[in-house]
Coordinates of N, CA and C in Angstrom, one line a residue:
X187 N -33.4 5.4 19.8 CA -34.2 6.7 18.9 C -34.2 5.4 17.8
X188 N -33.6 5.0 17.1 CA -33.6 4.3 16.2 C -34.3 3.4 15.7
X189 N -35.1 2.7 16.8 CA -36.2 2.5 16.5 C -37.5 2.6 15.9
X190 N -36.7 4.3 17.1 CA -39.1 5.3 17.0 C -38.6 5.9 15.3
X191 N -37.6 6.3 14.6 CA -38.0 6.7 14.2 C -37.8 6.1 12.9
X192 N -37.7 4.2 13.3 CA -38.3 3.4 12.2 C -39.8 3.3 11.9
X193 N -40.1 3.5 13.8 CA -41.9 2.9 12.7 C -42.0 4.1 12.3
X194 N -41.6 5.5 13.4 CA -42.2 6.7 12.2 C -42.5 6.5 11.1
X195 N -41.1 6.1 10.5 CA -41.3 6.2 9.0 C -41.9 5.1 8.3
X196 N -41.9 4.3 9.1 CA -42.9 2.9 8.7 C -44.4 3.3 8.6
X197 N -45.0 3.8 9.4 CA -46.0 4.1 9.4 C -46.8 4.9 9.0
X198 N -45.5 5.7 8.1 CA -45.7 7.4 6.9 C -45.8 6.6 6.1
X199 N -44.7 5.3 5.9 CA -45.1 4.8 5.0 C -46.3 3.7 3.8
X200 N -46.8 3.4 4.8 CA -47.8 2.4 5.7 C -48.9 3.6 4.8
X201 N -49.3 5.0 6.0 CA -50.3 5.8 4.9 C -50.4 6.1 3.6
X202 N -49.1 6.4 3.2 CA -49.6 7.1 2.1 C -49.2 5.5 1.0
X203 N -48.9 4.6 1.6 CA -49.6 3.1 0.3 C -50.1 3.7 -0.9
X204 N -51.3 3.8 -0.3 CA -52.8 4.0 -1.8 C -52.7 4.9 -1.9
X205 N -53.0 5.2 -3.4 CA -53.3 7.2 -3.6 C -54.0 7.1 -3.8
X206 N -55.8 8.1 -2.6 CA -56.9 8.3 -2.5 C -57.1 8.9 -3.2
X207 N -57.9 9.4 -4.3 CA -59.2 10.5 -4.6 C -59.8 11.1 -4.0
X208 N -60.6 11.8 -3.5 CA -62.1 11.5 -2.7 C -61.9 10.6 -1.5
X209 N -60.9 10.5 -0.7 CA -61.1 9.8 0.0 C -61.0 8.4 -0.1
X210 N -60.9 8.0 -1.6 CA -61.2 6.8 -1.9 C -60.1 5.9 -3.0
X211 N -59.1 4.8 -2.4 CA -58.0 4.5 -2.5 C -58.6 3.4 -3.8
X212 N -56.8 3.7 -4.9 CA -56.7 3.6 -6.4 C -55.9 3.4 -7.2
X213 N -55.9 1.3 -7.3 CA -54.7 0.8 -7.5 C -53.7 2.0 -8.3
X214 N -54.6 2.5 -9.3 CA -53.4 3.4 -10.8 C -53.2 4.4 -9.2
X215 N -53.3 4.8 -9.3 CA -52.7 6.3 -8.4 C -51.7 5.5 -6.5
X216 N -51.7 4.3 -6.9 CA -50.8 4.2 -5.6 C -49.8 3.8 -6.4
X217 N -48.8 4.2 -6.9 CA -46.9 4.9 -7.6 C -47.5 6.0 -7.5
X218 N -47.7 6.5 -7.0 CA -47.9 8.7 -7.3 C -48.0 8.8 -5.6
X219 N -48.0 8.6 -4.9 CA -47.9 8.4 -3.6 C -47.0 7.9 -3.2
X220 N -46.9 10.1 -1.9 CA -45.0 9.8 -1.9 C -44.4 9.1 -0.6
X221 N -43.4 8.9 -0.4 CA -42.4 7.5 0.6 C -41.5 7.5 0.7
X222 N -41.2 7.3 1.6 CA -40.0 7.4 1.9 C -38.2 7.1 1.4
X223 N -39.0 6.6 0.3 CA -38.3 5.3 -1.2 C -38.4 6.3 -2.1
X224 N -39.6 7.1 -2.3 CA -40.1 7.4 -3.6 C -40.4 8.6 -3.3
X225 N -40.1 10.4 -2.4 CA -40.5 11.0 -2.4 C -41.0 12.1 -2.1
X226 N -40.8 12.1 -4.3 CA -41.6 12.7 -5.5 C -41.8 12.3 -6.9
X227 N -43.0 11.3 -5.1 CA -43.6 10.5 -7.2 C -44.2 11.9 -8.3
X228 N -44.6 13.3 -8.3 CA -44.5 13.7 -9.4 C -43.6 13.8 -10.6
X229 N -42.1 13.3 -10.1 CA -42.0 13.3 -11.6 C -41.7 12.2 -12.6
X230 N -42.2 10.8 -11.9 CA -42.9 10.4 -13.9 C -44.7 10.9 -13.1
X231 N -45.1 12.6 -14.0 CA -46.2 12.7 -14.2 C -45.6 13.5 -15.4
X232 N -46.2 12.3 -16.3 CA -45.8 13.2 -18.6 C -46.1 15.1 -18.3
X233 N -45.5 15.6 -18.3 CA -45.6 17.6 -19.0 C -45.3 18.1 -17.0
X234 N -45.0 17.8 -16.1 CA -44.5 17.8 -15.1 C -43.5 18.5 -15.4
X235 N -43.8 20.1 -14.7 CA -42.8 21.0 -14.1 C -41.7 21.5 -13.7
X236 N -41.1 21.1 -12.7 CA -39.8 21.1 -11.5 C -39.4 22.2 -11.2
X237 N -38.9 22.9 -10.3 CA -38.5 23.6 -10.5 C -38.2 24.3 -8.8
X238 N -36.7 23.7 -8.5 CA -36.1 24.3 -7.1 C -36.0 25.9 -6.5
X239 N -37.2 26.4 -6.0 CA -37.7 27.1 -5.3 C -37.2 27.4 -3.8
X240 N -36.4 27.9 -3.1 CA -36.3 28.1 -2.5 C -37.6 28.4 -1.0
X241 N -37.7 28.8 0.1 CA -38.5 29.5 1.3 C -38.6 30.3 0.4
X242 N -40.2 31.0 0.2 CA -39.6 32.8 -0.2 C -39.5 33.6 1.3
X243 N -39.3 34.7 1.4 CA -39.4 35.7 1.5 C -41.1 36.6 2.4
X244 N -41.1 37.6 3.0 CA -42.2 37.9 3.5 C -42.9 39.0 2.9
X245 N -43.9 39.3 1.5 CA -44.6 40.9 1.8 C -45.1 41.0 1.9
X246 N -45.8 42.7 2.1 CA -46.5 43.1 2.1 C -48.0 43.1 2.3
X247 N -48.7 43.6 3.0 CA -49.9 43.4 1.7 C -50.5 44.7 0.0
X248 N -49.2 45.3 -0.2 CA -50.2 45.9 -0.5 C -47.9 46.0 -1.4
X249 N -47.1 45.2 -1.5 CA -47.2 44.4 -2.4 C -46.6 44.0 -3.2
X250 N -46.0 44.1 -4.5 CA -46.4 42.8 -5.9 C -45.0 42.0 -5.9
X251 N -45.2 40.7 -6.8 CA -43.7 40.1 -6.2 C -43.9 39.7 -8.1
X252 N -42.5 39.8 -8.2 CA -41.9 40.0 -9.5 C -42.9 38.3 -10.3
X253 N -43.4 37.4 -10.8 CA -43.7 36.2 -10.8 C -43.1 35.8 -12.1
X254 N -42.4 35.5 -12.0 CA -42.8 35.2 -13.4 C -43.6 34.8 -14.9
X255 N -43.6 34.0 -14.2 CA -45.6 33.5 -14.9 C -46.7 33.1 -13.6
X256 N -47.9 33.9 -14.8 CA -48.5 33.0 -13.7 C -49.9 32.1 -13.6
X257 N -50.6 31.0 -13.9 CA -49.5 30.7 -11.6 C -48.5 30.9 -11.4
X258 N -48.0 31.6 -10.5 CA -47.4 31.7 -10.0 C -46.4 29.4 -9.0
X259 N -45.5 28.6 -8.9 CA -45.7 27.9 -7.9 C -44.8 28.2 -7.3
X260 N -44.3 28.7 -7.2 CA -43.1 29.6 -5.4 C -43.1 31.0 -5.5
X261 N -42.1 31.5 -4.7 CA -41.8 32.2 -4.3 C -42.2 33.6 -3.6
X262 N -41.2 34.2 -2.9 CA -41.8 35.8 -2.4 C -43.5 35.3 -1.6
X263 N -43.5 35.7 -1.3 CA -45.1 36.0 -1.0 C -45.2 36.4 0.3
X264 N -46.9 36.9 0.0 CA -47.7 37.1 1.3 C -47.3 37.1 3.1
X265 N -47.8 38.0 4.1 CA -47.0 36.1 5.1 C -48.6 36.1 5.0
X266 N -49.8 36.9 5.7 CA -51.4 35.8 5.2 C -51.3 35.0 3.7
X267 N -51.9 33.6 4.3 CA -51.3 32.7 3.3 C -53.0 32.3 3.1
X268 N -54.2 32.0 2.0 CA -55.2 31.7 1.2 C -55.1 30.4 1.9
X269 N -56.4 31.0 2.6 CA -57.3 29.7 3.3 C -57.2 28.2 2.9
X270 N -57.1 27.0 2.5 CA -56.5 26.3 1.8 C -57.3 25.1 1.7
X271 N -58.0 24.8 3.4 CA -58.6 23.9 3.5 C -59.7 23.6 2.3
X272 N -59.2 23.3 1.5 CA -60.6 22.7 0.4 C -61.5 23.7 0.1
X273 N -60.8 25.1 0.0 CA -62.0 25.6 -0.4 C -62.3 26.0 -1.5
X274 N -63.0 26.9 -2.6 CA -63.5 26.7 -4.4 C -63.6 28.4 -3.7
X275 N -62.2 29.3 -4.9 CA -63.2 30.4 -4.3 C -63.9 30.9 -5.4
X276 N -64.8 32.4 -5.9 CA -65.6 32.4 -7.1 C -65.0 33.9 -7.5
X277 N -63.9 34.1 -6.7 CA -63.6 35.1 -7.8 C -61.5 35.6 -7.5
X278 N -61.1 35.7 -7.7 CA -59.8 35.7 -8.3 C -58.6 35.9 -7.4
X279 N -57.7 35.5 -6.5 CA -57.3 35.7 -5.7 C -55.7 36.5 -5.3
X280 N -55.6 37.5 -5.1 CA -54.2 38.2 -5.0 C -53.6 36.9 -5.3
X281 N -52.8 36.8 -5.8 CA -51.2 35.8 -6.6 C -50.6 36.0 -5.1
X282 N -50.0 36.9 -4.9 CA -49.1 36.6 -3.5 C -49.6 35.8 -2.0
X283 N -50.6 36.2 -2.2 CA -51.1 35.3 -0.6 C -51.4 33.8 -1.0
X284 N -52.0 33.3 -2.5 CA -52.2 31.5 -2.9 C -50.8 31.6 -2.9
X285 N -49.2 32.1 -3.1 CA -48.4 31.4 -2.7 C -47.8 30.6 -1.4
X286 N -48.4 31.9 -0.5 CA -48.1 31.5 0.6 C -49.1 30.1 1.3
X287 N -50.3 29.9 0.7 CA -50.8 28.7 0.9 C -49.1 26.7 0.1
X288 N -49.1 27.4 -0.9 CA -48.1 26.2 -1.6 C -47.1 25.6 -0.4
X289 N -46.5 27.4 -0.1 CA -45.4 26.3 0.9 C -46.2 25.7 2.3
X290 N -47.5 25.5 2.4 CA -47.9 25.3 3.2 C -47.7 23.2 3.5
X291 N -48.0 23.6 2.6 CA -48.2 21.9 1.4 C -49.3 21.7 0.3
X292 N -49.9 22.8 -0.3 CA -51.1 22.9 -0.8 C -51.4 22.7 -2.3
X293 N -52.2 22.4 -2.7 CA -51.9 22.5 -4.3 C -53.1 22.3 -4.3
X294 N -52.8 23.8 -5.9 CA -54.2 25.0 -6.1 C -54.5 24.6 -8.1
X295 N -55.5 24.2 -8.0 CA -55.9 24.1 -9.4 C -56.8 25.7 -9.7
X296 N -55.8 25.9 -11.2 CA -56.6 27.3 -11.4 C -56.6 27.1 -13.3
X297 N -58.1 28.0 -12.8 CA -58.1 27.8 -14.4 C -59.2 29.8 -14.7
X298 N -59.5 29.4 -16.4 CA -60.0 30.3 -16.8 C -61.1 30.0 -17.3
X299 N -62.0 31.2 -16.5 CA -63.2 30.9 -16.7 C -63.6 30.4 -18.1
X300 N -63.5 31.7 -18.5 CA -63.5 32.0 -20.1 C -63.7 30.8 -20.3
X301 N -62.9 30.1 -20.9 CA -62.9 28.6 -21.9 C -62.7 27.3 -20.9
X302 N -63.4 27.2 -19.3 CA -63.6 26.2 -18.7 C -65.0 26.2 -17.9
X303 N -65.3 25.3 -18.6 CA -67.3 25.1 -18.3 C -67.4 25.0 -17.5
X304 N -68.8 25.0 -17.3 CA -70.0 24.8 -16.1 C -69.2 23.3 -15.3
X305 N -69.4 22.6 -16.3 CA -69.6 21.6 -16.1 C -68.2 21.1 -15.5
X306 N -67.0 21.2 -16.4 CA -66.1 20.6 -16.7 C -65.1 21.7 -14.7
X307 N -65.9 23.0 -14.5 CA -65.5 23.5 -13.1 C -65.9 22.8 -11.8
X308 N -67.1 22.1 -12.2 CA -67.8 20.8 -11.1 C -67.0 20.4 -11.6
X309 N -66.2 19.1 -12.1 CA -65.5 18.1 -11.6 C -64.5 18.5 -10.6
X310 N -64.1 20.0 -11.1 CA -62.6 19.5 -10.8 C -62.9 20.3 -9.1
X311 N -64.5 21.3 -8.5 CA -64.5 21.2 -7.9 C -65.2 20.2 -6.2
X312 N -65.4 19.1 -7.1 CA -65.4 18.1 -6.6 C -64.3 16.9 -5.9
X313 N -62.9 18.1 -6.7 CA -61.9 17.8 -6.2 C -61.0 18.2 -4.4
X314 N -61.8 19.3 -4.8 CA -61.0 20.5 -3.8 C -62.4 20.2 -2.6
X315 N -63.2 20.8 -2.4 CA -64.7 21.3 -1.8 C -64.1 20.0 0.0
X316 N -63.9 20.8 0.2 CA -63.3 20.2 1.5 C -62.7 20.3 1.8
X317 N -61.7 19.5 1.1 CA -60.4 18.7 0.6 C -59.1 19.4 1.6
X318 N -58.7 19.1 2.5 CA -57.4 19.9 3.1 C -56.3 20.0 2.2
X319 N -55.4 21.0 2.4 CA -54.7 21.3 1.4 C -54.6 21.1 0.1
X320 N -56.4 22.1 0.3 CA -56.4 21.5 -1.7 C -57.6 23.2 -1.2
X321 N -57.6 24.1 -2.4 CA -57.6 25.4 -3.5 C -57.8 25.8 -4.8
X322 N -58.6 26.7 -5.4 CA -59.4 26.9 -6.0 C -60.0 27.8 -6.5
X323 N -59.2 28.5 -7.8 CA -59.3 30.0 -8.2 C -59.4 30.3 -9.3
X324 N -60.5 30.9 -9.4 CA -60.3 31.9 -11.5 C -59.2 32.4 -11.6
X325 N -58.7 32.5 -13.1 CA -57.8 34.0 -13.1 C -57.9 34.1 -14.7
X326 N -57.9 34.6 -14.8 CA -59.0 35.4 -16.3 C -58.3 35.6 -16.8
X327 N -57.6 35.3 -18.3 CA -56.8 35.4 -19.2 C -55.6 35.2 -18.9
X328 N -55.8 34.0 -18.1 CA -54.3 33.3 -18.6 C -53.3 32.1 -19.4
X329 N -52.5 32.3 -19.8 CA -51.9 31.8 -20.8 C -52.7 29.8 -20.8
X330 N -52.5 29.5 -19.8 CA -53.4 28.0 -20.5 C -55.2 27.9 -20.0
X331 N -55.5 27.2 -20.3 CA -57.3 27.1 -19.5 C -57.0 26.6 -18.0
X332 N -56.1 26.3 -18.6 CA -55.6 24.5 -16.8 C -54.5 24.6 -16.9
X333 N -54.5 25.1 -14.6 CA -53.1 24.8 -14.5 C -53.1 24.5 -13.2
X334 N -52.2 23.7 -13.2 CA -52.0 22.8 -10.6 C -50.9 23.5 -10.5
X335 N -50.8 24.1 -9.1 CA -49.9 24.7 -9.4 C -49.2 23.5 -7.6
X336 N -48.1 22.9 -6.9 CA -47.5 23.0 -6.2 C -46.4 23.8 -5.8
X337 N -45.4 23.2 -4.4 CA -44.6 24.2 -4.2 C -43.3 24.3 -4.9
X338 N -43.1 24.5 -6.4 CA -42.1 24.2 -7.1 C -42.5 23.3 -8.0
X339 N -43.7 22.6 -8.3 CA -44.2 22.2 -8.8 C -45.3 22.2 -10.1
X340 N -45.6 22.3 -11.1 CA -46.4 22.6 -12.3 C -46.9 21.5 -13.1
X341 N -48.5 21.5 -13.5 CA -48.6 21.6 -14.8 C -50.3 21.8 -15.4
X342 N -50.3 21.5 -16.6 CA -51.0 21.8 -17.7 C -51.8 20.4 -17.9
X343 N -52.2 20.6 -17.5 CA -53.8 18.8 -18.1 C -54.6 19.4 -19.1
X344 N -54.6 18.8 -20.2 CA -55.4 18.6 -21.0 C -57.1 18.9 -20.8
X345 N -57.6 19.0 -19.9 CA -59.5 19.1 -19.6 C -59.3 18.7 -18.1
X346 N -60.4 19.0 -17.5 CA -60.4 18.6 -16.1 C -60.8 17.0 -16.3
X347 N -60.8 16.3 -17.3 CA -60.8 14.7 -17.0 C -59.3 14.5 -17.5
X348 N -58.9 14.7 -17.1 CA -57.5 14.5 -17.2 C -56.6 13.2 -16.6
X349 N -55.7 12.3 -16.8 CA -56.0 11.5 -15.6 C -55.2 11.5 -14.7
X350 N -53.8 12.6 -14.7 CA -52.9 13.3 -14.6 C -53.0 14.1 -13.5
X351 N -54.1 14.6 -13.6 CA -54.2 15.7 -12.3 C -54.4 14.9 -11.2
X352 N -55.9 13.5 -10.9 CA -55.2 13.4 -9.4 C -53.7 12.8 -8.9
X353 N -53.1 12.0 -10.2 CA -51.4 12.4 -9.8 C -51.3 13.0 -9.5
X354 N -51.1 14.4 -9.7 CA -50.2 15.5 -9.0 C -51.0 15.5 -8.0
X355 N -52.4 15.5 -7.6 CA -53.2 15.6 -6.1 C -52.2 14.8 -4.7
X356 N -52.7 13.6 -4.9 CA -51.6 12.6 -4.7 C -50.3 12.8 -4.3
X357 N -49.8 13.0 -5.5 CA -48.5 13.1 -5.6 C -48.0 13.8 -4.5
X358 N -49.0 15.5 -4.3 CA -48.2 16.3 -4.2 C -48.9 16.8 -3.3
X359 N -50.3 16.9 -2.9 CA -50.9 17.2 -0.6 C -50.1 16.9 0.1
X360 N -50.0 18.3 0.7 CA -49.2 17.3 2.3 C -47.8 17.2 2.4
X361 N -47.1 16.3 0.8 CA -45.8 16.3 1.1 C -44.8 16.2 1.4
X362 N -44.8 16.4 2.4 CA -43.5 16.9 4.2 C -42.1 16.7 2.9
X363 N -41.7 15.6 2.5 CA -40.5 16.1 1.4 C -40.2 16.7 0.3
X364 N -41.4 17.7 -0.5 CA -41.7 18.5 -0.9 C -41.9 20.4 -0.5
X365 N -42.8 20.3 0.6 CA -43.7 20.6 1.2 C -42.2 22.0 1.4
X366 N -42.2 23.6 1.4 CA -40.9 24.2 3.3 C -41.1 24.1 4.1
X367 N -42.6 24.0 4.3 CA -42.6 23.7 5.5 C -44.5 22.2 6.3
X368 N -44.6 21.7 5.9 CA -44.7 20.5 6.6 C -45.5 20.6 8.0
X369 N -46.4 20.0 7.9 CA -47.5 20.8 8.8 C -48.2 21.8 9.4
X370 N -47.8 22.7 8.6 CA -48.6 23.9 8.5 C -49.6 23.9 8.2
X371 N -50.4 25.3 9.2 CA -51.9 24.8 8.5 C -52.5 25.2 7.3
X372 N -53.4 25.0 6.6 CA -54.5 25.5 5.7 C -55.7 26.3 6.0
X373 N -55.5 25.9 6.9 CA -57.0 27.5 7.6 C -56.2 28.8 7.9
X374 N -56.9 29.5 7.7 CA -56.4 30.5 8.0 C -58.2 32.0 8.4
X375 N -58.2 31.7 10.3 CA -59.1 32.5 10.3 C -58.7 33.8 10.1
X376 N -58.0 35.4 9.6 CA -57.7 35.6 9.5 C -58.0 36.3 7.7
X377 N -58.2 35.6 7.3 CA -58.0 36.1 5.6 C -59.5 35.9 5.3
X378 N -60.3 36.6 4.4 CA -61.2 36.8 4.3 C -61.8 36.0 3.3
X379 N -62.7 34.2 3.5 CA -62.7 33.2 2.1 C -64.3 34.6 1.6
X380 N -65.5 35.0 1.7 CA -65.5 35.4 0.6 C -65.3 36.5 0.6
X381 N -64.8 37.2 0.7 CA -63.6 38.7 0.1 C -62.7 38.8 0.3
X382 N -61.2 37.9 -0.8 CA -60.8 38.0 -0.5 C -59.9 39.3 -1.8
X383 N -58.2 39.1 -1.2 CA -57.4 40.2 -1.1 C -58.0 40.0 -3.1
X384 N -57.4 40.7 -4.1 CA -58.2 40.4 -5.3 C -57.1 40.6 -6.1
X385 N -57.7 39.6 -7.2 CA -55.9 39.9 -8.0 C -55.4 40.2 -8.6
X386 N -55.0 41.0 -9.4 CA -53.7 41.9 -10.6 C -53.3 42.0 -10.9
X387 N -54.0 41.8 -12.7 CA -54.1 41.8 -14.0 C -53.0 42.4 -14.2
X388 N -52.7 43.4 -14.2 CA -51.7 44.5 -15.1 C -50.2 43.8 -14.2
X389 N -49.1 44.0 -15.3 CA -47.7 43.8 -14.6 C -47.0 44.1 -13.7
X390 N -46.5 43.4 -12.9 CA -45.4 44.2 -11.9 C -44.6 44.7 -12.5
X391 N -44.4 46.5 -11.9 CA -43.9 47.1 -11.9 C -42.6 47.8 -11.9
X392 N -42.1 48.0 -11.8 CA -40.3 48.5 -11.6 C -40.0 48.3 -9.8
X393 N -41.1 48.3 -9.0 CA -40.8 48.0 -7.5 C -41.6 47.2 -6.9
X394 N -41.7 46.0 -7.5 CA -42.3 45.2 -7.4 C -41.0 44.6 -6.9
X395 N -41.1 42.9 -6.1 CA -40.1 42.1 -5.1 C -39.2 41.9 -6.0
X396 N -38.1 41.0 -5.8 CA -37.5 40.6 -7.2 C -38.3 38.8 -6.8
X397 N -38.1 38.3 -7.5 CA -38.0 36.5 -7.6 C -37.0 36.5 -6.5
X398 N -35.6 36.3 -6.8 CA -34.7 36.7 -5.7 C -33.8 36.9 -4.8

């Protein structure tokens, strides 16, 4: 049994030995690929914010969650996850659905469409489209122009060309050590990609589900 475990660990480490963006290995990203000996390489990214968040409870489709900030990086969430298999949404999504995607190992790129122009959006879109465990959506009026989230992790890049974006994706997309539900699918047949549950910009009321 020990030999089998050792072989599996070695295979995983070999598969993560080189960082990849858009399917191409880059030496500059090698140090951000998760491995048995470096399970959360994102901690080496300047400006990264990490918070210990236990796997979230489920809420109904009509419940709000009192997330401490928008966009959130974990917590209670809707039982349905937003499809996160390389989907670029043109509409703002209900946050409770997206947080469930983070629990499955997805990286979520959120941006304010009033402050991130078409050229920057195209740069970000190329990092997401048809990439497993990736999704992107606008949040009008969010505090920062651009923000990346995975479960318990958040990064606010300077712009779409910020090199830390690729570091974040390599370190945390489908990372089995930081994801509460490693191996969970990002395909979501019951989630309407064309007309998803909409984002509610109003503050959660007193009946909102608490974070703890």
